[in-house]
Coordinates of C-alpha atoms in Angstrom, one line a residue:
Chain A
X1 CA -22.5 -43.3 -35.2
X2 CA -20.9 -40.7 -37.3
X3 CA -20.8 -41.2 -41.1
X4 CA -17.7 -39.1 -41.5
X5 CA -14.9 -39.1 -39.0
X6 CA -12.0 -36.7 -39.2
X7 CA -8.4 -37.1 -38.0
X8 CA -6.4 -35.9 -36.4
X9 CA -8.8 -34.3 -33.8
X10 CA -6.4 -31.4 -33.4
X11 CA -3.5 -30.1 -35.4
X12 CA -1.0 -27.3 -34.6
X13 CA 1.4 -26.0 -37.3
X14 CA 3.6 -23.0 -38.0
X15 CA 2.4 -20.3 -40.4
X16 CA 3.6 -21.2 -43.9
X17 CA 3.5 -24.9 -43.4
X18 CA 0.9 -27.2 -45.1
X19 CA -1.9 -28.7 -43.1
X20 CA -3.4 -32.0 -44.0
X21 CA -6.7 -33.2 -42.5
X22 CA -8.3 -36.6 -43.2
X23 CA -11.9 -37.8 -43.2
X24 CA -13.1 -41.4 -43.4
X25 CA -16.6 -42.5 -44.0
X26 CA -18.5 -45.8 -43.8
X27 CA -21.0 -46.1 -46.6
X28 CA -21.0 -45.2 -50.3
X29 CA -21.5 -41.6 -51.1
X30 CA -22.1 -39.5 -54.2
X31 CA -20.2 -36.5 -52.8
X32 CA -18.3 -35.2 -49.8
X33 CA -18.0 -31.6 -48.6
X34 CA -15.6 -29.7 -46.3
X35 CA -16.7 -26.9 -44.1
X36 CA -14.8 -24.5 -41.8
X37 CA -16.0 -23.0 -38.5
X38 CA -14.3 -20.1 -37.0
X39 CA -14.6 -19.7 -33.2
X40 CA -18.1 -18.5 -32.2
X41 CA -19.4 -18.6 -35.8
X42 CA -21.4 -20.8 -38.1
X43 CA -20.0 -23.2 -40.6
X44 CA -18.8 -22.0 -44.0
X45 CA -18.8 -24.2 -47.0
X46 CA -15.3 -24.7 -48.5
X47 CA -15.5 -27.2 -51.3
X48 CA -17.6 -30.2 -52.6
X49 CA -16.0 -33.1 -54.4
X50 CA -18.2 -35.7 -56.2
X51 CA -17.7 -39.4 -56.2
X52 CA -16.4 -39.4 -59.8
X53 CA -13.7 -36.8 -59.0
X54 CA -10.4 -37.7 -57.4
X55 CA -9.0 -34.3 -56.8
X56 CA -10.3 -30.7 -56.7
X57 CA -8.6 -27.4 -56.0
X58 CA -9.9 -24.1 -54.7
X59 CA -7.2 -21.4 -54.1
X60 CA -4.9 -22.8 -51.4
X61 CA -7.2 -25.8 -50.8
X62 CA -6.8 -29.2 -52.3
X63 CA -9.2 -32.0 -51.7
X64 CA -8.8 -35.6 -52.7
X65 CA -11.3 -38.4 -52.6
X66 CA -10.5 -42.1 -52.6
X67 CA -13.8 -44.0 -52.8
X68 CA -12.0 -47.4 -52.6
X69 CA -10.7 -46.4 -49.2
X70 CA -13.7 -44.4 -48.3
X71 CA -11.5 -41.5 -47.4
X72 CA -10.9 -37.8 -48.2
X73 CA -8.2 -35.4 -47.4
X74 CA -8.1 -31.6 -47.2
X75 CA -4.8 -29.9 -47.7
X76 CA -4.3 -26.3 -46.9
X77 CA -1.0 -25.0 -48.5
X78 CA 1.0 -22.1 -47.1
X79 CA -1.1 -21.8 -44.0
X80 CA -1.9 -18.5 -42.4
X81 CA -2.9 -17.6 -38.9
X82 CA -6.4 -16.8 -40.3
X83 CA -6.8 -20.5 -41.2
X84 CA -7.1 -21.2 -37.5
X85 CA -10.5 -22.8 -37.2
X86 CA -12.3 -26.2 -37.0
X87 CA -12.7 -28.1 -40.2
X88 CA -15.5 -30.6 -40.8
X89 CA -16.2 -33.1 -43.5
X90 CA -19.9 -33.7 -44.4
X91 CA -21.4 -36.6 -46.3
X92 CA -24.9 -37.4 -47.3
X93 CA -26.7 -40.1 -45.3
X94 CA -28.2 -42.8 -47.5
X95 CA -31.9 -43.1 -47.5
X96 CA -35.1 -41.7 -49.1
X97 CA -34.6 -38.4 -47.3
X98 CA -30.9 -38.1 -47.6
X99 CA -29.4 -35.5 -45.4
X100 CA -25.9 -34.1 -44.7
X101 CA -24.1 -35.5 -41.7
X102 CA -21.1 -33.9 -40.2
X103 CA -18.0 -35.3 -38.5
X104 CA -16.9 -34.0 -35.1
X105 CA -14.3 -31.8 -36.7
X106 CA -10.6 -31.1 -36.6
X107 CA -9.2 -28.1 -34.7
X108 CA -6.5 -26.5 -36.6
X109 CA -4.2 -24.0 -34.9
X110 CA -1.8 -22.0 -37.1
X111 CA 0.9 -20.3 -35.1
X112 CA 2.1 -16.9 -36.4
Chain B
X1 CA -27.3 -10.6 -49.1
X2 CA -27.5 -10.6 -45.3
X3 CA -27.1 -14.3 -45.0
X4 CA -29.0 -16.5 -42.6
X5 CA -30.2 -14.5 -39.6
X6 CA -30.7 -16.0 -36.2
X7 CA -32.1 -14.4 -33.1
X8 CA -31.4 -14.2 -30.3
X9 CA -27.6 -14.7 -30.5
X10 CA -27.4 -15.5 -26.8
X11 CA -30.1 -16.8 -24.5
X12 CA -29.9 -17.6 -20.8
X13 CA -32.9 -19.1 -19.1
X14 CA -33.9 -21.1 -16.2
X15 CA -34.9 -24.8 -16.3
X16 CA -38.6 -25.2 -17.1
X17 CA -38.9 -22.0 -19.1
X18 CA -40.0 -21.9 -22.8
X19 CA -37.3 -21.0 -25.3
X20 CA -38.0 -19.8 -28.8
X21 CA -35.2 -19.6 -31.4
X22 CA -35.8 -17.8 -34.6
X23 CA -34.3 -18.0 -38.1
X24 CA -34.6 -16.1 -41.3
X25 CA -33.1 -18.1 -44.2
X26 CA -31.5 -16.5 -47.3
X27 CA -34.1 -15.1 -49.6
X28 CA -34.9 -17.6 -52.4
X29 CA -33.6 -20.6 -50.5
X30 CA -36.2 -23.4 -50.4
X31 CA -34.6 -25.6 -47.7
X32 CA -34.0 -24.9 -44.0
X33 CA -32.1 -27.0 -41.4
X34 CA -31.9 -26.8 -37.7
X35 CA -28.7 -28.1 -36.0
X36 CA -27.5 -28.4 -32.4
X37 CA -23.8 -28.4 -31.6
X38 CA -22.2 -29.5 -28.3
X39 CA -18.7 -30.6 -27.4
X40 CA -19.9 -34.1 -26.6
X41 CA -22.1 -34.8 -29.6
X42 CA -20.8 -32.5 -32.2
X43 CA -23.2 -31.1 -34.8
X44 CA -26.5 -32.9 -34.9
X45 CA -29.3 -32.3 -37.4
X46 CA -32.5 -31.8 -35.6
X47 CA -35.0 -31.2 -38.4
X48 CA -35.2 -29.9 -41.9
X49 CA -37.8 -28.3 -44.1
X50 CA -38.3 -28.1 -47.9
X51 CA -40.7 -25.5 -49.2
X52 CA -41.9 -24.9 -45.7
X53 CA -42.8 -28.5 -45.1
X54 CA -41.0 -30.6 -42.5
X55 CA -39.2 -33.5 -44.3
X56 CA -37.4 -35.2 -41.5
X57 CA -37.7 -34.6 -37.8
X58 CA -36.0 -37.8 -36.7
X59 CA -33.2 -35.8 -35.0
X60 CA -35.5 -33.9 -32.7
X61 CA -34.5 -35.3 -29.3
X62 CA -37.8 -35.2 -27.5
X63 CA -41.4 -34.0 -27.6
X64 CA -40.2 -30.9 -25.7
X65 CA -38.7 -29.8 -29.0
X66 CA -40.9 -28.4 -31.9
X67 CA -40.2 -26.5 -35.0
X68 CA -42.3 -24.6 -37.4
X69 CA -41.9 -22.8 -40.7
X70 CA -45.0 -20.8 -41.3
X71 CA -43.6 -19.1 -44.4
X72 CA -40.5 -19.1 -46.7
X73 CA -38.8 -16.4 -44.7
X74 CA -39.2 -17.5 -41.1
X75 CA -38.7 -20.6 -38.9
X76 CA -38.8 -21.2 -35.2
X77 CA -37.4 -23.9 -32.9
X78 CA -39.1 -24.1 -29.6
X79 CA -38.1 -25.9 -26.4
X80 CA -40.8 -26.3 -23.8
X81 CA -39.9 -26.9 -21.0
X82 CA -36.2 -26.3 -21.3
X83 CA -33.7 -28.4 -19.3
X84 CA -30.0 -27.8 -18.5
X85 CA -29.0 -30.6 -21.0
X86 CA -30.5 -28.5 -23.8
X87 CA -27.6 -26.0 -23.4
X88 CA -25.8 -25.9 -26.7
X89 CA -25.3 -23.7 -29.8
X90 CA -28.3 -24.0 -32.2
X91 CA -27.6 -23.3 -35.8
X92 CA -30.0 -22.6 -38.6
X93 CA -28.9 -23.2 -42.2
X94 CA -30.5 -22.8 -45.6
X95 CA -29.8 -24.0 -49.0
X96 CA -31.2 -23.2 -52.5
X97 CA -32.8 -26.6 -52.8
X98 CA -32.5 -30.1 -51.5
X99 CA -30.2 -32.1 -53.7
X100 CA -29.8 -35.5 -52.0
X101 CA -27.0 -34.3 -49.8
X102 CA -25.2 -32.4 -52.5
X103 CA -26.6 -29.1 -51.5
X104 CA -24.3 -26.4 -50.1
X105 CA -25.7 -25.2 -46.8
X106 CA -25.3 -21.7 -45.6
X107 CA -25.2 -21.4 -41.8
X108 CA -26.3 -18.6 -39.6
X109 CA -24.2 -17.4 -36.7
X110 CA -26.0 -19.6 -34.2
X111 CA -27.8 -19.0 -30.9
X112 CA -25.9 -19.9 -27.8
X113 CA -28.4 -21.3 -25.3
X114 CA -27.6 -21.8 -21.6
X115 CA -30.3 -23.3 -19.4
X116 CA -29.6 -23.0 -15.7

């Protein structure tokens, strides 16, 4: 089963509005990452938040992490049509050979 | 930097044929990952290498799949024989080093494979 699961599965908003996407995970982690995928392209790393951080900013992106609830949120403020993409959270899978596992993604559509 | 380079970008083949996907990681990156993406299963890690050595191939679906990394600048993923259910987008990603899941991965544009 997926380590990280995003919700909602799809989100449609008007340009200028804020977009909030959530990710829940099952086991303890030392960090969580968010990636973006534009249609027909590879994933692009957006931001990494460590387990000892509660909030992190990067431009119009704000990521929070609540380890007690095993959840994270990605907020995109003042959305633009160019933000239209799929967004994935990624968490390390516990084990000797830890590896990054991705959720199924959230499809964000920003209407101009 | 040119980023991760994958070839071909698109591949259409018939069931039973051998398919070879190629990847050139970012220069200086020590780790390389192969993923498969489908609508049904999302993004699945197939195998990853560190310093050209396979570390974990538990995601490789069957013996029909094999991957090699003969040197630091080249990797291949081979499917032999291919089947229609192998149709997917295959991504290669690289990172400067393994960091217990804290590494940032840089993805290539993907190879869209269609097996008829």
